[in-house]
Coordinates of C-alpha atoms in Angstrom, one line a residue:
Chain A
M244 CA 79.8 92.1 102.4
S245 CA 78.3 95.7 102.3
S246 CA 77.9 97.4 98.8
V247 CA 75.9 100.3 100.2
L248 CA 77.1 103.8 100.1
A249 CA 79.0 104.2 103.5
V250 CA 79.5 107.9 103.3
P251 CA 76.2 110.0 102.8
I252 CA 76.0 112.9 100.3
D253 CA 77.2 116.1 102.1
E254 CA 76.2 119.0 99.9
A255 CA 78.6 121.3 101.6
R256 CA 81.3 119.1 100.9
D257 CA 80.5 117.1 97.6
H258 CA 80.9 117.8 94.0
L259 CA 77.3 117.7 93.1
Q260 CA 75.7 118.7 89.6
G261 CA 71.8 118.7 89.1
A262 CA 68.9 119.6 91.6
T263 CA 69.8 118.9 95.5
D264 CA 66.6 117.3 95.8
A265 CA 66.7 115.2 92.8
P266 CA 64.8 111.8 93.6
I267 CA 67.6 109.8 91.9
T268 CA 71.5 110.0 93.3
L269 CA 74.3 108.7 90.9
V270 CA 77.5 108.7 92.7
E271 CA 80.7 107.6 90.9
Y272 CA 83.9 107.0 92.4
G273 CA 86.5 107.5 89.4
D274 CA 90.0 107.6 88.5
Y275 CA 90.9 110.2 85.6
E276 CA 93.8 107.9 84.0
C277 CA 91.3 104.8 84.0
P278 CA 89.9 104.1 80.7
F279 CA 86.8 102.6 81.7
C280 CA 86.1 105.7 83.5
G281 CA 86.9 107.8 80.3
Q282 CA 84.4 105.6 78.6
A283 CA 81.7 106.2 81.0
F284 CA 82.4 110.1 81.2
P285 CA 80.3 110.8 78.3
L286 CA 77.7 108.3 79.2
V287 CA 77.0 110.2 82.4
K288 CA 76.7 113.3 80.4
E289 CA 74.2 111.9 78.4
L290 CA 72.1 110.6 81.5
Q291 CA 72.2 113.9 83.0
R292 CA 71.0 115.4 79.4
E293 CA 67.9 113.0 79.6
L294 CA 67.1 112.6 83.2
A295 CA 68.1 116.3 83.8
T296 CA 65.9 117.7 87.0
Q297 CA 65.3 113.9 88.0
M298 CA 68.9 113.4 88.9
R299 CA 71.8 114.6 90.8
F300 CA 75.2 113.4 90.2
I301 CA 78.1 113.3 92.7
Y302 CA 81.8 112.5 91.9
R303 CA 84.6 111.4 94.3
Q304 CA 87.9 110.5 93.9
L305 CA 89.3 106.9 93.7
P306 CA 92.8 107.0 92.1
L307 CA 94.4 103.8 91.7
T308 CA 97.8 105.3 92.1
Q309 CA 99.7 101.9 91.8
L310 CA 98.1 101.2 88.6
H311 CA 97.6 104.4 87.0
P312 CA 100.9 106.8 87.8
H313 CA 99.5 110.0 87.1
A314 CA 95.8 109.5 88.7
G315 CA 96.7 110.9 92.0
R316 CA 98.1 114.1 90.9
A317 CA 95.0 114.3 88.7
A318 CA 92.7 113.8 91.4
Y319 CA 94.7 116.6 93.5
A320 CA 94.5 119.3 90.5
A321 CA 90.6 118.6 90.2
E322 CA 90.1 119.1 94.1
A323 CA 92.7 122.1 94.1
A324 CA 90.4 123.7 90.7
G325 CA 87.3 123.0 93.2
L326 CA 89.1 125.1 95.9
Q327 CA 88.6 127.9 93.4
G328 CA 85.2 126.9 92.5
K329 CA 86.0 125.3 89.2
F330 CA 85.9 121.6 90.1
W331 CA 83.7 120.5 87.0
Q332 CA 85.5 122.4 84.5
M333 CA 88.8 120.7 85.5
H334 CA 87.2 117.5 85.9
D335 CA 86.0 117.3 82.2
L336 CA 89.5 118.6 80.7
L337 CA 90.8 115.6 82.4
Y338 CA 88.6 113.2 81.4
D339 CA 88.9 114.6 77.5
N340 CA 92.7 114.5 77.9
Q341 CA 93.4 111.3 79.8
G342 CA 96.5 110.8 77.5
S343 CA 97.9 114.0 79.0
L344 CA 97.7 114.2 82.9
Y345 CA 101.6 115.3 83.3
D346 CA 102.1 118.1 85.9
A347 CA 102.8 120.5 83.1
S348 CA 99.3 119.6 81.6
L349 CA 97.5 120.3 84.6
V350 CA 99.0 123.7 85.2
M351 CA 98.0 124.2 81.6
Y352 CA 94.4 123.0 82.0
G353 CA 94.0 125.5 85.1
D354 CA 95.3 128.4 83.0
V355 CA 92.8 127.3 80.5
I356 CA 89.9 127.3 83.1
G357 CA 91.0 130.7 84.7
L358 CA 92.5 129.5 87.9
N359 CA 94.7 131.8 90.0
L360 CA 97.8 129.4 88.9
Q361 CA 100.0 130.2 92.1
Q362 CA 97.2 129.4 94.3
F363 CA 96.5 126.2 92.3
V364 CA 99.9 124.6 92.4
K365 CA 100.1 125.5 96.1
D366 CA 96.9 123.5 96.7
M367 CA 98.0 120.7 94.8
E368 CA 100.7 120.3 97.4
S369 CA 98.7 120.8 100.3
P370 CA 97.9 118.3 102.9
E371 CA 94.0 119.5 102.9
V372 CA 93.8 118.2 99.3
A373 CA 95.8 115.1 99.9
E374 CA 93.5 114.4 102.6
R375 CA 90.1 115.0 100.8
V376 CA 91.3 112.5 98.4
T377 CA 92.2 110.1 100.7
A378 CA 88.9 110.6 102.7
D379 CA 87.1 110.0 99.0
F380 CA 89.1 106.9 98.6
L381 CA 88.6 105.4 102.3
G382 CA 84.9 106.1 102.0
G383 CA 84.8 104.4 98.8
I384 CA 86.6 101.5 99.8
R385 CA 84.5 101.2 102.8
S386 CA 81.2 101.1 100.7
G387 CA 82.4 98.3 98.8
V388 CA 84.2 99.9 95.7
N389 CA 85.5 97.0 93.9
G390 CA 86.9 98.7 90.8
T391 CA 86.7 101.9 88.6
P392 CA 84.6 103.3 87.7
C393 CA 82.4 102.3 90.6
F394 CA 78.7 103.6 90.9
F395 CA 76.1 103.9 93.5
V396 CA 72.4 104.6 92.6
N397 CA 70.5 105.9 95.6
G398 CA 73.1 104.5 97.7
R399 CA 73.5 101.2 96.3
R400 CA 76.2 99.9 94.2
Y401 CA 75.7 99.1 90.8
D402 CA 76.7 95.9 89.2
G403 CA 75.6 96.0 85.8
P404 CA 77.5 96.6 82.6
Y405 CA 78.9 100.1 81.9
T406 CA 76.7 100.7 79.3
Y407 CA 74.1 103.4 78.7
S408 CA 71.1 101.2 78.8
G409 CA 72.2 99.2 81.8
L410 CA 72.6 102.4 83.6
R411 CA 69.7 104.2 82.7
Q412 CA 68.0 101.0 83.6
A413 CA 69.1 101.2 87.0
L414 CA 68.3 104.7 87.6
T415 CA 64.8 104.0 86.3
D416 CA 64.4 101.5 88.8
A417 CA 65.8 103.5 91.5
S418 CA 63.4 106.5 90.8
G419 CA 60.6 105.1 92.9
V420 CA 63.2 104.2 96.0
Q421 CA 64.4 106.7 98.2
V422 CA 67.7 106.0 100.4
Chain B
M266 CA 75.5 76.7 93.1
N267 CA 76.2 78.8 95.8
K268 CA 79.5 77.5 97.7
N269 CA 80.2 78.2 101.4
P270 CA 83.3 79.1 102.6
L271 CA 84.9 77.2 105.4
P272 CA 83.3 78.1 108.6
I273 CA 84.8 80.7 111.0
G274 CA 87.1 79.0 113.4
T275 CA 88.3 76.1 111.1
P276 CA 92.0 75.7 111.0
A277 CA 93.2 76.8 107.5
P278 CA 94.5 74.2 105.5
D279 CA 97.9 74.8 104.6
F280 CA 99.3 74.9 101.1
T281 CA 102.9 75.2 99.4
L282 CA 102.6 77.2 96.0
H283 CA 105.2 78.6 93.7
D284 CA 104.9 82.4 93.5
S285 CA 108.1 82.7 91.4
P286 CA 109.8 79.7 89.2
D287 CA 112.2 78.5 91.8
Q288 CA 110.5 79.4 95.4
T289 CA 107.5 78.4 96.8
L290 CA 105.6 80.0 99.7
S291 CA 103.4 78.0 102.3
L292 CA 100.5 79.4 104.6
A293 CA 102.6 78.1 107.4
D294 CA 105.3 80.6 106.6
F295 CA 102.7 83.6 108.0
K296 CA 101.9 82.0 111.3
G297 CA 101.8 84.6 113.8
Q298 CA 100.2 87.5 111.7
P299 CA 97.0 87.6 110.0
V300 CA 96.7 86.7 106.5
V301 CA 94.5 87.8 103.7
I302 CA 94.0 85.2 100.5
I303 CA 91.9 86.4 97.3
F304 CA 91.2 83.8 95.2
Y305 CA 90.4 85.4 91.7
P306 CA 89.8 83.6 88.5
A307 CA 92.5 84.4 86.2
D308 CA 95.2 87.0 85.4
F309 CA 94.8 89.7 82.9
S310 CA 91.0 90.0 83.3
P311 CA 89.8 93.0 81.3
D312 CA 88.9 95.5 83.8
C313 CA 91.8 98.0 85.0
G314 CA 90.0 98.3 88.3
D315 CA 89.9 94.4 89.2
Q316 CA 89.7 93.2 92.6
L317 CA 93.5 92.7 92.7
S318 CA 94.3 96.6 91.9
I319 CA 91.8 97.5 94.6
F320 CA 93.8 95.5 97.3
N321 CA 96.8 96.6 95.9
E322 CA 95.8 100.2 96.6
V323 CA 94.5 99.5 100.0
L324 CA 97.5 97.6 100.8
P325 CA 98.9 99.9 103.4
Y326 CA 95.8 99.7 105.5
F327 CA 96.3 95.7 105.2
Q328 CA 99.9 96.2 106.1
H329 CA 98.9 98.4 109.1
H330 CA 97.2 95.5 110.8
R331 CA 100.3 93.5 110.2
S332 CA 98.4 91.4 107.7
Q333 CA 99.8 89.5 104.8
V334 CA 98.1 89.7 101.5
L335 CA 98.4 86.6 99.1
G336 CA 96.4 86.2 95.7
I337 CA 95.7 82.7 94.2
S338 CA 94.9 81.6 90.9
V339 CA 95.6 78.6 88.6
D340 CA 97.6 80.8 86.3
N341 CA 101.2 79.6 86.1
V342 CA 104.2 81.3 87.4
W343 CA 105.4 83.1 84.3
S344 CA 101.7 84.5 83.8
H345 CA 101.7 85.6 87.5
L346 CA 105.3 87.7 86.9
A347 CA 103.9 89.3 83.8
F348 CA 100.7 90.3 85.7
A349 CA 102.5 91.5 88.6
H350 CA 104.4 93.5 86.8
D351 CA 102.0 94.9 84.7
R352 CA 99.6 95.9 87.6
N353 CA 102.3 96.9 89.4
L354 CA 101.2 94.4 92.4
H355 CA 102.8 94.5 95.7
F356 CA 101.8 91.1 97.1
P357 CA 102.9 87.8 96.1
L358 CA 100.6 86.0 93.3
L359 CA 100.8 81.9 94.2
S360 CA 100.4 79.6 91.4
D361 CA 97.7 76.9 92.2
F362 CA 98.6 75.0 88.5
H363 CA 99.8 71.6 89.7
P364 CA 97.6 69.7 90.8
K365 CA 95.5 72.1 89.2
G366 CA 93.2 73.9 91.7
A367 CA 94.2 71.9 94.7
A368 CA 95.0 74.5 97.0
A369 CA 92.2 76.5 95.9
G370 CA 89.9 73.2 96.5
L371 CA 91.0 73.0 100.2
Y372 CA 88.8 76.2 100.4
N373 CA 86.0 75.4 98.5
A374 CA 87.1 77.7 96.1
Y375 CA 87.7 76.1 92.9
N376 CA 85.4 76.0 90.4
E377 CA 85.6 72.5 88.4
E378 CA 83.1 73.5 85.4
T379 CA 85.3 76.6 84.4
G380 CA 88.6 75.3 85.6
T381 CA 89.5 78.5 87.5
T382 CA 89.3 79.7 90.9
E383 CA 86.1 81.5 92.4
R384 CA 86.1 84.9 93.4
A385 CA 86.8 84.4 97.2
I386 CA 88.5 86.1 100.3
Y387 CA 89.6 84.5 103.4
V388 CA 91.0 86.4 106.7
I389 CA 93.1 83.9 108.5
D390 CA 93.9 85.0 112.2
A391 CA 97.4 85.2 113.4
N392 CA 96.9 81.7 115.2
G393 CA 96.0 80.2 111.6
L394 CA 92.3 80.0 111.9
V395 CA 89.8 81.4 109.5
A396 CA 88.3 84.5 110.8
W397 CA 86.2 85.1 107.9
G398 CA 85.5 83.8 104.3
F399 CA 83.4 85.1 101.5
I400 CA 82.6 83.4 98.1
A401 CA 81.1 85.2 95.5
S402 CA 77.7 83.8 93.8
S403 CA 77.6 86.2 91.3
P404 CA 80.5 87.2 89.0
V405 CA 80.6 90.4 90.3
N406 CA 84.3 91.3 92.2
P407 CA 84.0 91.7 96.1
G408 CA 85.4 95.0 97.2
A409 CA 87.9 95.2 100.1
N410 CA 85.7 96.5 102.8
G411 CA 84.9 92.9 104.3
A412 CA 88.2 91.8 104.5
L413 CA 89.6 95.5 106.0
E414 CA 86.6 95.4 108.4
V415 CA 87.5 92.0 109.8
L416 CA 91.3 92.8 110.3
E417 CA 90.2 95.8 112.4
A418 CA 88.1 93.8 114.4
L419 CA 91.0 91.3 114.9
S420 CA 93.2 94.3 115.9
R421 CA 91.0 95.3 118.5
G422 CA 90.9 92.1 119.9
T423 CA 94.7 91.6 120.5
P424 CA 96.3 92.3 123.7
E425 CA 98.9 94.6 122.2
P426 CA 97.9 97.7 120.7
I427 CA 98.8 98.1 116.8
Q428 CA 101.5 100.7 116.4

């Protein structure tokens, strides 16, 4: 059964941090209400700090809406913020506030990061944003996502522990391999 | 020890297991539609993104192919009821409790050492034959893509178009 990233990185579409030509690509499929994704959030930041220009990080939506009732709306909020060029600001606020992902909170976060709120709320309800999240979700499923968070290092699913050292080792091992 | 799943084309062994304290389900109940059987080690495993939650989220796509999804572990029905409620699962969990692991054993999916079911997935076609089987050789949860691809292939092969 495949555990290889099925959807290639698309710089025009993906939410990407870091140099586009970095030798190491880390993709995360995540759920804003998942506590394990919450624990991974500072680990990713630390890896980004340490690996700097060596790594680019892509985040894609995989809300487990049956398990986490607010995860779907939170994903919509992040993508709607992205339409106004502020995906990462919203992304960070969501993971910093996993206990407050109610609709009123999402609007407040939009206000905090300076979004046009009328447009934000409209975009959150739009078919485009819903389709984007669904496309991320299905792409993740087809890539062999087996839980959240799910990391792909240079296109291969990471099956190690969600620890700093585990991820760091996988990224180091991958640094000589191009996918 | 690497375990091999039942070969493709094998008639899927029937079983009758409790999905609630006073009701049972048999594989034969689902003749005429594909069945996806997910063997998993235990209820309440620590990850929120365990394989059942992934399958639960993808469930509409499995239902699109008219398939029935079943989860099986050796836990008793009360644990299953609590677990299904906790994870908001929308497919039955069957209790392979007594005789312990007997149904899983028919599918080479019972671990005698640990006394739990393996991480294994089978797709049974509408005629009751094994269309695909997977038994994890390492303690890594399988994803849902294998089963989904098999169902899509089965749907393409059927004479009637899937609505």
